[in-house]
PDB file of C-alpha atoms in Angstrom:
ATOM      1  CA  UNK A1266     -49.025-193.140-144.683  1.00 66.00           C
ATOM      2  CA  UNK A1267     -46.344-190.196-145.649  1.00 95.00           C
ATOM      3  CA  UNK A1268     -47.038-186.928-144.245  1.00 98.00           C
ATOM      4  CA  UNK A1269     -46.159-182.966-145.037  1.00 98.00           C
ATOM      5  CA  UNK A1270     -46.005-180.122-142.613  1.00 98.00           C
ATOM      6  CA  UNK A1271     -46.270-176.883-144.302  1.00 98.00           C
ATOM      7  CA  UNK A1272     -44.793-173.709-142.523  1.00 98.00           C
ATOM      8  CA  UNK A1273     -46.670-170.475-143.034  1.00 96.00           C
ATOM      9  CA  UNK A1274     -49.856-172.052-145.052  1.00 97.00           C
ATOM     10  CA  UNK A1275     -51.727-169.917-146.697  1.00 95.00           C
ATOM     11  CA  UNK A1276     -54.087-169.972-149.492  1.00 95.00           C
ATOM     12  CA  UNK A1277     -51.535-169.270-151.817  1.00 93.00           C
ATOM     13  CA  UNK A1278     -48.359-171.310-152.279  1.00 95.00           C
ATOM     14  CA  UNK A1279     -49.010-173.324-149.224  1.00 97.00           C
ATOM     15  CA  UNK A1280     -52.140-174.451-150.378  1.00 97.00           C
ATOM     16  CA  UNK A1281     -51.426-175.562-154.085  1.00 97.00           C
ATOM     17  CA  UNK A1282     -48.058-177.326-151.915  1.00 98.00           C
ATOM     18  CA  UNK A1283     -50.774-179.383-149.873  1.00 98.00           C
ATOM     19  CA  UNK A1284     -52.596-180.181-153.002  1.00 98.00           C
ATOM     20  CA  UNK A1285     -49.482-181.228-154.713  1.00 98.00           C
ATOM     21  CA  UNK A1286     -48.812-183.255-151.883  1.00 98.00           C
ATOM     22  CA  UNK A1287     -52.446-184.272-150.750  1.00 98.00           C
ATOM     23  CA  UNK A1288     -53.037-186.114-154.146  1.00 98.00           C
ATOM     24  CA  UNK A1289     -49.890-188.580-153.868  1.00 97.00           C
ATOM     25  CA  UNK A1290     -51.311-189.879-150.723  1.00 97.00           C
ATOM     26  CA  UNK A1291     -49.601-187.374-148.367  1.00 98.00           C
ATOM     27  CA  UNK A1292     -50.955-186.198-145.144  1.00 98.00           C
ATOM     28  CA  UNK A1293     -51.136-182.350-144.432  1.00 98.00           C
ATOM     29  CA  UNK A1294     -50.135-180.479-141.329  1.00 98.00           C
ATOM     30  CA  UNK A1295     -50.636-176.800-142.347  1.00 98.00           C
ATOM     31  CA  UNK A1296     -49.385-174.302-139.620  1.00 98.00           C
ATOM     32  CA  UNK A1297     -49.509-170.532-139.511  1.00 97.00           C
ATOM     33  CA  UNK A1298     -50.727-168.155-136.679  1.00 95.00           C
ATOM     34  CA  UNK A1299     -54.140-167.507-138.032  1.00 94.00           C
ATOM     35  CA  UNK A1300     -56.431-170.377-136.584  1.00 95.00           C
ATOM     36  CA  UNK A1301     -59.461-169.276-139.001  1.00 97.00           C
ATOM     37  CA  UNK A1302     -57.628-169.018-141.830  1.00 96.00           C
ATOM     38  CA  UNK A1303     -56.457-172.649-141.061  1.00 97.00           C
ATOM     39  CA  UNK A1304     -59.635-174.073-140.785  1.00 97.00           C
ATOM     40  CA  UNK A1305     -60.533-172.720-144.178  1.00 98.00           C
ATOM     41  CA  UNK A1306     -57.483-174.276-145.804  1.00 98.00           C
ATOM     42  CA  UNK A1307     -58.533-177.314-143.771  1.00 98.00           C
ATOM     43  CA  UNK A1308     -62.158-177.524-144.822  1.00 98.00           C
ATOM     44  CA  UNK A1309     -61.366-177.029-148.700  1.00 98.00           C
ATOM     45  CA  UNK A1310     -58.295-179.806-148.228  1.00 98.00           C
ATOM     46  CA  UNK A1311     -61.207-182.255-146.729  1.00 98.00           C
ATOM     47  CA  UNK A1312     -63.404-181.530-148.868  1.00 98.00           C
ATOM     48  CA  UNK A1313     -61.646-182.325-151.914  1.00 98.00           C
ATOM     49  CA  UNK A1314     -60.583-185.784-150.317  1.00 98.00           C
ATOM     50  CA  UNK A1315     -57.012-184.629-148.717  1.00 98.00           C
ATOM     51  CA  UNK A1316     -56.909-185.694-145.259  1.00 98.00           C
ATOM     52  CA  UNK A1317     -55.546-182.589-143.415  1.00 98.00           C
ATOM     53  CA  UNK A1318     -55.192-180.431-140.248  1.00 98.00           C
ATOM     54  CA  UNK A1319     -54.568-177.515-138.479  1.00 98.00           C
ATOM     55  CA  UNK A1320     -51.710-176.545-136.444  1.00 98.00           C
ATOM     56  CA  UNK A1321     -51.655-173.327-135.171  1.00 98.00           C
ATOM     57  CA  UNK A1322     -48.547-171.431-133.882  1.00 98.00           C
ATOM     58  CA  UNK A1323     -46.805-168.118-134.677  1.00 97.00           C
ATOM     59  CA  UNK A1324     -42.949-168.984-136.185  1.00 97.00           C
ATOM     60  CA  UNK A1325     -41.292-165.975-134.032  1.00 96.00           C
ATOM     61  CA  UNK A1326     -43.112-168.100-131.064  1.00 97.00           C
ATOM     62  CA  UNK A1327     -40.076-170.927-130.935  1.00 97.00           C
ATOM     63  CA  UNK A1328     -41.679-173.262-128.597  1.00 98.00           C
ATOM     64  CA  UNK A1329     -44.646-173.085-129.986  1.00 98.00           C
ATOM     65  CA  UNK A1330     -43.625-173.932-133.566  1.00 98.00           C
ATOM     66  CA  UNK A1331     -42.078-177.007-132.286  1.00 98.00           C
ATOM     67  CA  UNK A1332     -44.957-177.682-130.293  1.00 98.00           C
ATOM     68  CA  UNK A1333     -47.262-177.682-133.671  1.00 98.00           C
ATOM     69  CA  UNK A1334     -44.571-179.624-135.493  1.00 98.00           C
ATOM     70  CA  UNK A1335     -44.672-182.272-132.296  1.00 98.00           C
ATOM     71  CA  UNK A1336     -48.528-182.692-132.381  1.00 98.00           C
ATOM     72  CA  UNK A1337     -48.346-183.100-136.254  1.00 98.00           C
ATOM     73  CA  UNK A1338     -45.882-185.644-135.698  1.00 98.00           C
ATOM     74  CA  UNK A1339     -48.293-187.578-133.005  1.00 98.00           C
ATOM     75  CA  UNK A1340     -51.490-187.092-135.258  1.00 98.00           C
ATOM     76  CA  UNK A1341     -49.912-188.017-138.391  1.00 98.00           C
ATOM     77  CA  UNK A1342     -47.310-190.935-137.099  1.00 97.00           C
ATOM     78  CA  UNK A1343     -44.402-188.931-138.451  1.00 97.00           C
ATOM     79  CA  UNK A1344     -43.409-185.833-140.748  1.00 98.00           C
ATOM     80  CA  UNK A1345     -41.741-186.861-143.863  1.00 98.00           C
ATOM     81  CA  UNK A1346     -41.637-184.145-145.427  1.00 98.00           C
ATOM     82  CA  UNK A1347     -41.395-180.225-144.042  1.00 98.00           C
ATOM     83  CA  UNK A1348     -42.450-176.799-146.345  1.00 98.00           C
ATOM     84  CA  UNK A1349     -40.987-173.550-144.797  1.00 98.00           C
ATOM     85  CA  UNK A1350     -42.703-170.328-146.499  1.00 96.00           C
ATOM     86  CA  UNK A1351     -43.873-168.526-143.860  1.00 94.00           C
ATOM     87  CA  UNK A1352     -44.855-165.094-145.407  1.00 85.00           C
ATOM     88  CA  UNK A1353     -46.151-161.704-143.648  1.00 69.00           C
ATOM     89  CA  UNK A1354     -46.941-159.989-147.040  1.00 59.00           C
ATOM     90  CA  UNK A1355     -45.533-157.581-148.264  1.00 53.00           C
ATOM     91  CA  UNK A1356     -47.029-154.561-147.202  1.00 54.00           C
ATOM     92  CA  UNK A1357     -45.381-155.181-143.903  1.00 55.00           C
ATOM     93  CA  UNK A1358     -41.980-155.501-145.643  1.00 59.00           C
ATOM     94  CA  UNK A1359     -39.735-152.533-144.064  1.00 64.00           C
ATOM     95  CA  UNK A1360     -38.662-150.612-147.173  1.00 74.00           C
ATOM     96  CA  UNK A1361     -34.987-150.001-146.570  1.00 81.00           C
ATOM     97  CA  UNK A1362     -31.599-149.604-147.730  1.00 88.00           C
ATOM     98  CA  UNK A1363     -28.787-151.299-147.237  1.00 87.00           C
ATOM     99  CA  UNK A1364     -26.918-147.996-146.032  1.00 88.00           C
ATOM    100  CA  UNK A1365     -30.117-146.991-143.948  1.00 87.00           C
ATOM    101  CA  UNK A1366     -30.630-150.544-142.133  1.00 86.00           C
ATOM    102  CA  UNK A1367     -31.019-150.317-138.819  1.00 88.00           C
ATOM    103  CA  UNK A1368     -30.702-153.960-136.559  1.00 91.00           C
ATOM    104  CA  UNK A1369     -33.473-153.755-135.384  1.00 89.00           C
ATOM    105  CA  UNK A1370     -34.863-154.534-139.271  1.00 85.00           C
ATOM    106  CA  UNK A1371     -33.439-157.029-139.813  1.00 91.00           C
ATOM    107  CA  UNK A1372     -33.066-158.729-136.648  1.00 94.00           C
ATOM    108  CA  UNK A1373     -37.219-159.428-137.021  1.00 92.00           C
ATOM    109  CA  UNK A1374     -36.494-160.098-140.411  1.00 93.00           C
ATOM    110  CA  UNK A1375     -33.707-162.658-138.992  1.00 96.00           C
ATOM    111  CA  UNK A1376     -35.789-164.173-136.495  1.00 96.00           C
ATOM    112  CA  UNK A1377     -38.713-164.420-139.048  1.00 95.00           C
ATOM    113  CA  UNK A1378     -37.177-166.241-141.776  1.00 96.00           C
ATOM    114  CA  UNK A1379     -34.037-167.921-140.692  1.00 97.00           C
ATOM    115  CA  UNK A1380     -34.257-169.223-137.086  1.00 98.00           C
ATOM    116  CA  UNK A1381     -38.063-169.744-137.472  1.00 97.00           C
ATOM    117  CA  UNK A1382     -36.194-172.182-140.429  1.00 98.00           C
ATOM    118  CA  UNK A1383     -33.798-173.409-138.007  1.00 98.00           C
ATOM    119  CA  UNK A1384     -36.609-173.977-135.335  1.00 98.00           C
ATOM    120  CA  UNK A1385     -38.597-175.989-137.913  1.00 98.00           C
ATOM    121  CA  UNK A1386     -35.895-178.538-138.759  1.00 98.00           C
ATOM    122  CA  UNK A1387     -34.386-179.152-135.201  1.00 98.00           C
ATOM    123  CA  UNK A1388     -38.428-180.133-134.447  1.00 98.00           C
ATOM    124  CA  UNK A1389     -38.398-182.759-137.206  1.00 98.00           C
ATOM    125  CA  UNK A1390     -34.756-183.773-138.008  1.00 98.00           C
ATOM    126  CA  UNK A1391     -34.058-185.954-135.320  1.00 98.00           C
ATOM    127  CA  UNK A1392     -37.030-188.585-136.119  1.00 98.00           C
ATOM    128  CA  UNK A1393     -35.727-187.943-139.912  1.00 98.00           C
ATOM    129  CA  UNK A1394     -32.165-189.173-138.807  1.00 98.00           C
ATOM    130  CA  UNK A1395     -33.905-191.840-136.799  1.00 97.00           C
ATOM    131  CA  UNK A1396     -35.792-193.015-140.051  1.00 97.00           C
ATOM    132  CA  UNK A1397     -33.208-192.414-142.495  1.00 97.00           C
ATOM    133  CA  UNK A1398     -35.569-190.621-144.631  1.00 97.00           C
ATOM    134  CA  UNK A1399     -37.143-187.294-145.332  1.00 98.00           C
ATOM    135  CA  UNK A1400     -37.001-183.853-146.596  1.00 98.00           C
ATOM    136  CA  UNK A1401     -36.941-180.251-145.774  1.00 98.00           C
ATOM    137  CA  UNK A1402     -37.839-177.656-148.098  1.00 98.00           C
ATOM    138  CA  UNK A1403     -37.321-173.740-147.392  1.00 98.00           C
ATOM    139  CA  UNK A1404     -38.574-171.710-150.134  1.00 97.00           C
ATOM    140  CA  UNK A1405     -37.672-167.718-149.780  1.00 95.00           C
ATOM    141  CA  UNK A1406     -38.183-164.892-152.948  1.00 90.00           C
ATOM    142  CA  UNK A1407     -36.005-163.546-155.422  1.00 86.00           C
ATOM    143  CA  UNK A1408     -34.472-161.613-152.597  1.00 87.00           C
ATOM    144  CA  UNK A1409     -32.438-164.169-151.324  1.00 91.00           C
ATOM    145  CA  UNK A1410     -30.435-164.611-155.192  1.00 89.00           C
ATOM    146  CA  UNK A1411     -31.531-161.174-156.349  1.00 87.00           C
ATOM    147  CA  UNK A1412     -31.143-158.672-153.503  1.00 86.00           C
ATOM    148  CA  UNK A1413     -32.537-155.098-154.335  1.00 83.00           C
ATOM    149  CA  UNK A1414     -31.501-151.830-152.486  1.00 85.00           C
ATOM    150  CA  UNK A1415     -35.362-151.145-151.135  1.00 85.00           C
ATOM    151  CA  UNK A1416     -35.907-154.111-149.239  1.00 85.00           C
ATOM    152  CA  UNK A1417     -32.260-155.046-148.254  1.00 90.00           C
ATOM    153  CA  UNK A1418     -33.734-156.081-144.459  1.00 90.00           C
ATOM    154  CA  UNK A1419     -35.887-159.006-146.013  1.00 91.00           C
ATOM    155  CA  UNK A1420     -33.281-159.777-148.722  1.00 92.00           C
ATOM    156  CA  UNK A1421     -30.334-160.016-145.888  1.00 94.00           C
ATOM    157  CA  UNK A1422     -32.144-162.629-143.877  1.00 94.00           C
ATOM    158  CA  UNK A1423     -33.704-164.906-147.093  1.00 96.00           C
ATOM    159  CA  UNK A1424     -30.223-165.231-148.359  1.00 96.00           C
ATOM    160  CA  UNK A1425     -28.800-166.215-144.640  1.00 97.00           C
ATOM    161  CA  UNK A1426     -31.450-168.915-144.772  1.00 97.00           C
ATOM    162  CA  UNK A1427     -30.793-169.832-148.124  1.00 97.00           C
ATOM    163  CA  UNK A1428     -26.972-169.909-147.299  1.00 98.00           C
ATOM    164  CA  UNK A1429     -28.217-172.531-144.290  1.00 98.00           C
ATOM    165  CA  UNK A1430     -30.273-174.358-146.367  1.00 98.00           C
ATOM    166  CA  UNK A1431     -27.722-175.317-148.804  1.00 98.00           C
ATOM    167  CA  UNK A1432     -25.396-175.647-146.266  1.00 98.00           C
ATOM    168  CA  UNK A1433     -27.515-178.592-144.410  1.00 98.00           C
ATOM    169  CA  UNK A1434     -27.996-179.730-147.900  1.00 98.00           C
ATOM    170  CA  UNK A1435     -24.467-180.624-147.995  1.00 98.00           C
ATOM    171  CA  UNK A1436     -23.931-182.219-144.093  1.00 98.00           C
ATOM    172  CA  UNK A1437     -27.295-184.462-144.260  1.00 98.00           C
ATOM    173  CA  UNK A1438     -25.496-186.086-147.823  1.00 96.00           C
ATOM    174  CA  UNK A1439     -25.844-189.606-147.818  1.00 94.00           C
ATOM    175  CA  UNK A1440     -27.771-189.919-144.784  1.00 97.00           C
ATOM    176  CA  UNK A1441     -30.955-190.238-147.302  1.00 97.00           C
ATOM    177  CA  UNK A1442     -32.587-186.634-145.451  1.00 98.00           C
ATOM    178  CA  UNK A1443     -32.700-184.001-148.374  1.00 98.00           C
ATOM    179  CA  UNK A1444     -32.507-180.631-147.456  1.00 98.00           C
ATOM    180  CA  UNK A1445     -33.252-177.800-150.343  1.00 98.00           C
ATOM    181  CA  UNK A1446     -33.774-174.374-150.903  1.00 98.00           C
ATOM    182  CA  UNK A1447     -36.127-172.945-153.546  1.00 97.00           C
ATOM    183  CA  UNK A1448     -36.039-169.549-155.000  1.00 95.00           C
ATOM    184  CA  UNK A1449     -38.932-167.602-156.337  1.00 93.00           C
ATOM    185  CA  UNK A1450     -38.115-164.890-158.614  1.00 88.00           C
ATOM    186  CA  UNK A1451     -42.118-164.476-159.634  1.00 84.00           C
ATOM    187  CA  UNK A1452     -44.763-162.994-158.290  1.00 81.00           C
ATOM    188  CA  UNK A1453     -47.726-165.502-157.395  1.00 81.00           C
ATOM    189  CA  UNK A1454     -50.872-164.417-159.005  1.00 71.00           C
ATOM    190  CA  UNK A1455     -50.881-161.102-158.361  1.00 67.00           C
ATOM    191  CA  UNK A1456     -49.369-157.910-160.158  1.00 61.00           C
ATOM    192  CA  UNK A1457     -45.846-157.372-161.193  1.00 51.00           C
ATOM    193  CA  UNK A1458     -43.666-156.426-158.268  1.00 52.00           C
ATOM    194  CA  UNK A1459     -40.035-155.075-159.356  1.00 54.00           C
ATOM    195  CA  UNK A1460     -40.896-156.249-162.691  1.00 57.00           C
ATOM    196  CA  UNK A1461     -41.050-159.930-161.933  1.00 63.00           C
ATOM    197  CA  UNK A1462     -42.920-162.248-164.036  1.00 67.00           C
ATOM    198  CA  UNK A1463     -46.453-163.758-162.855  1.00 78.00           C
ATOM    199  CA  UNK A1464     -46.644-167.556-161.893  1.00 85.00           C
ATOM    200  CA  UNK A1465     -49.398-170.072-160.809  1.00 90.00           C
ATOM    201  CA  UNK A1466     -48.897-171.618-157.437  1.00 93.00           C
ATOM    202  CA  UNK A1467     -49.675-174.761-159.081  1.00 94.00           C
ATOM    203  CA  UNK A1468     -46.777-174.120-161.269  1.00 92.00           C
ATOM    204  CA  UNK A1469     -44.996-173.563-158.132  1.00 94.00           C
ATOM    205  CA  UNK A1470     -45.882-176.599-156.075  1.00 97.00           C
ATOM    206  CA  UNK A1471     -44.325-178.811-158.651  1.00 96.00           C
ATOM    207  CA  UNK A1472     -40.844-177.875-157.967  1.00 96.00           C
ATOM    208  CA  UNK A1473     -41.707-178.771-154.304  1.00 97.00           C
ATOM    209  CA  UNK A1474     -42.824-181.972-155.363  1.00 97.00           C
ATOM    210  CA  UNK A1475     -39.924-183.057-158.153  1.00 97.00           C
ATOM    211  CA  UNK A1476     -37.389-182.109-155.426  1.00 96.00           C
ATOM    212  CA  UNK A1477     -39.103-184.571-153.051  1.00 97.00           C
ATOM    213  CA  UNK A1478     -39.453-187.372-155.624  1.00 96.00           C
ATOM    214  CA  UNK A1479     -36.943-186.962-158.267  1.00 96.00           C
ATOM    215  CA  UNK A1480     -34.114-184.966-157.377  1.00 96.00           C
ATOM    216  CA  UNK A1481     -33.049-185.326-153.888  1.00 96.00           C
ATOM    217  CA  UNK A1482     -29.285-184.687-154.931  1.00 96.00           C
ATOM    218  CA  UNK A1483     -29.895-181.160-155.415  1.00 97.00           C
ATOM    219  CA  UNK A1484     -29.704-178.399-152.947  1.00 97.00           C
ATOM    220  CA  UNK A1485     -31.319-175.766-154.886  1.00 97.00           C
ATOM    221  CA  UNK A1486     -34.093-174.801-157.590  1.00 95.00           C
ATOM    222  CA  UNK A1487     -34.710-171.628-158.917  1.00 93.00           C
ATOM    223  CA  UNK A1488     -37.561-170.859-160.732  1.00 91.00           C
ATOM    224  CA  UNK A1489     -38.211-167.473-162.725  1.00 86.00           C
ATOM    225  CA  UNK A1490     -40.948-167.553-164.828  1.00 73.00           C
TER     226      UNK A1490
END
């Protein structure tokens, strides 16, 4: 049985990804901080015939993301295939310029997005290499391609972990581990934000999904709707 861990699940994104990925026979490991919310995702997973679980743990807390991604691995016999899109929303986004940063924006920003990335992979990549097999999937906003001047903190540290991703992309060639980023220049069912177009997160999942199956040579899609 193949398996998915999903990074920042929510009810969103991360739950049309576990769908996606639930249907083709994959097991899901969904972890955010918010226990409840988890058991939600879990119970509508289960009930629609997706075998799935919780796995609670904060991404800023590094030993306890790789203690989630650990007892997925035991439940599950193995991650094959790991979803970073841990999100805090946006109206905790620190509304900043790139002249007015201060570190200590984007430093949480940093720690948030890129070496809660980092974190993620070192806690699966090792059985990947093992295996010679898998995939790792970090998906960030438009941000990360697009910066704009009011949320420069946000933008800074999506495009250092897309930079990464395609980076790793590049060193795990031929060792049949893909590594990918994907970039989301839509909003996800929700009002226009800096004029971005609307998207499903159906529509969404499926670039998740054709990067797993189909095109593992690339280190990047973009999708702008």
């Amino acid at each position: 049985m193949t398996s998915i861990a999903i990074v920042g699940a929510g009810p969103q994104l991360g739950l049309a990804i576990a769908r996606t990925f639930g249907t083709q026979g994959h097991d899901v490991a969904l972890v955010s901080r918010n226990r409840t919310k988890l058991d939600d995702l879990v119970g509508t997973l289960t009930a629609e015939g997706i075998t799935a679980a919780a796995f609670p743990a904060d991404v800023l807390d590094r030993d306890a993301l790789t203690q989630a991604l650990k007892d997925a691995s035991a439940q599950f016999g193995g991650i094959d295939v790991l979803e970073y899109s841990p999100s805090a929303g946006l109206d905790t986004i620190e509304a900043t310029t790139p002249a007015g940063i201060e570190l200590a924006h984007v430093q949480h920003e940093i720690e948030f997005h890129l070496y809660g990335a980092i974190a993620a992979a070192k806690a699966v990549l090792p059985a990947m290499r093992e295996a010679g097999t898998g995939t790792l999937l970090f998906t960030t906003s438009a941000g990360s391609m697009n910066p704009q001047p009011p949320t420069a903190p946000i933008s800074t540290a999506m495009a250092a972990l897309r930079n990464w991703a395609i980076n790793l992309h590049r060193e795990l060639a031929d060792t049949g581990i893909q590594a990918a980023h994907i970039g989301i220049d839509a909003t996800i069912g929700t009002p226009t934000f800096y004029g971005q177009p609307r998207a499903t997160a159906d529509q969404l999942s499926l670039l998740h999904w054709d990067l797993h199956m189909t095109n593992r040579d690339q280190s990047e899609r973009i999708f702008r709707g």
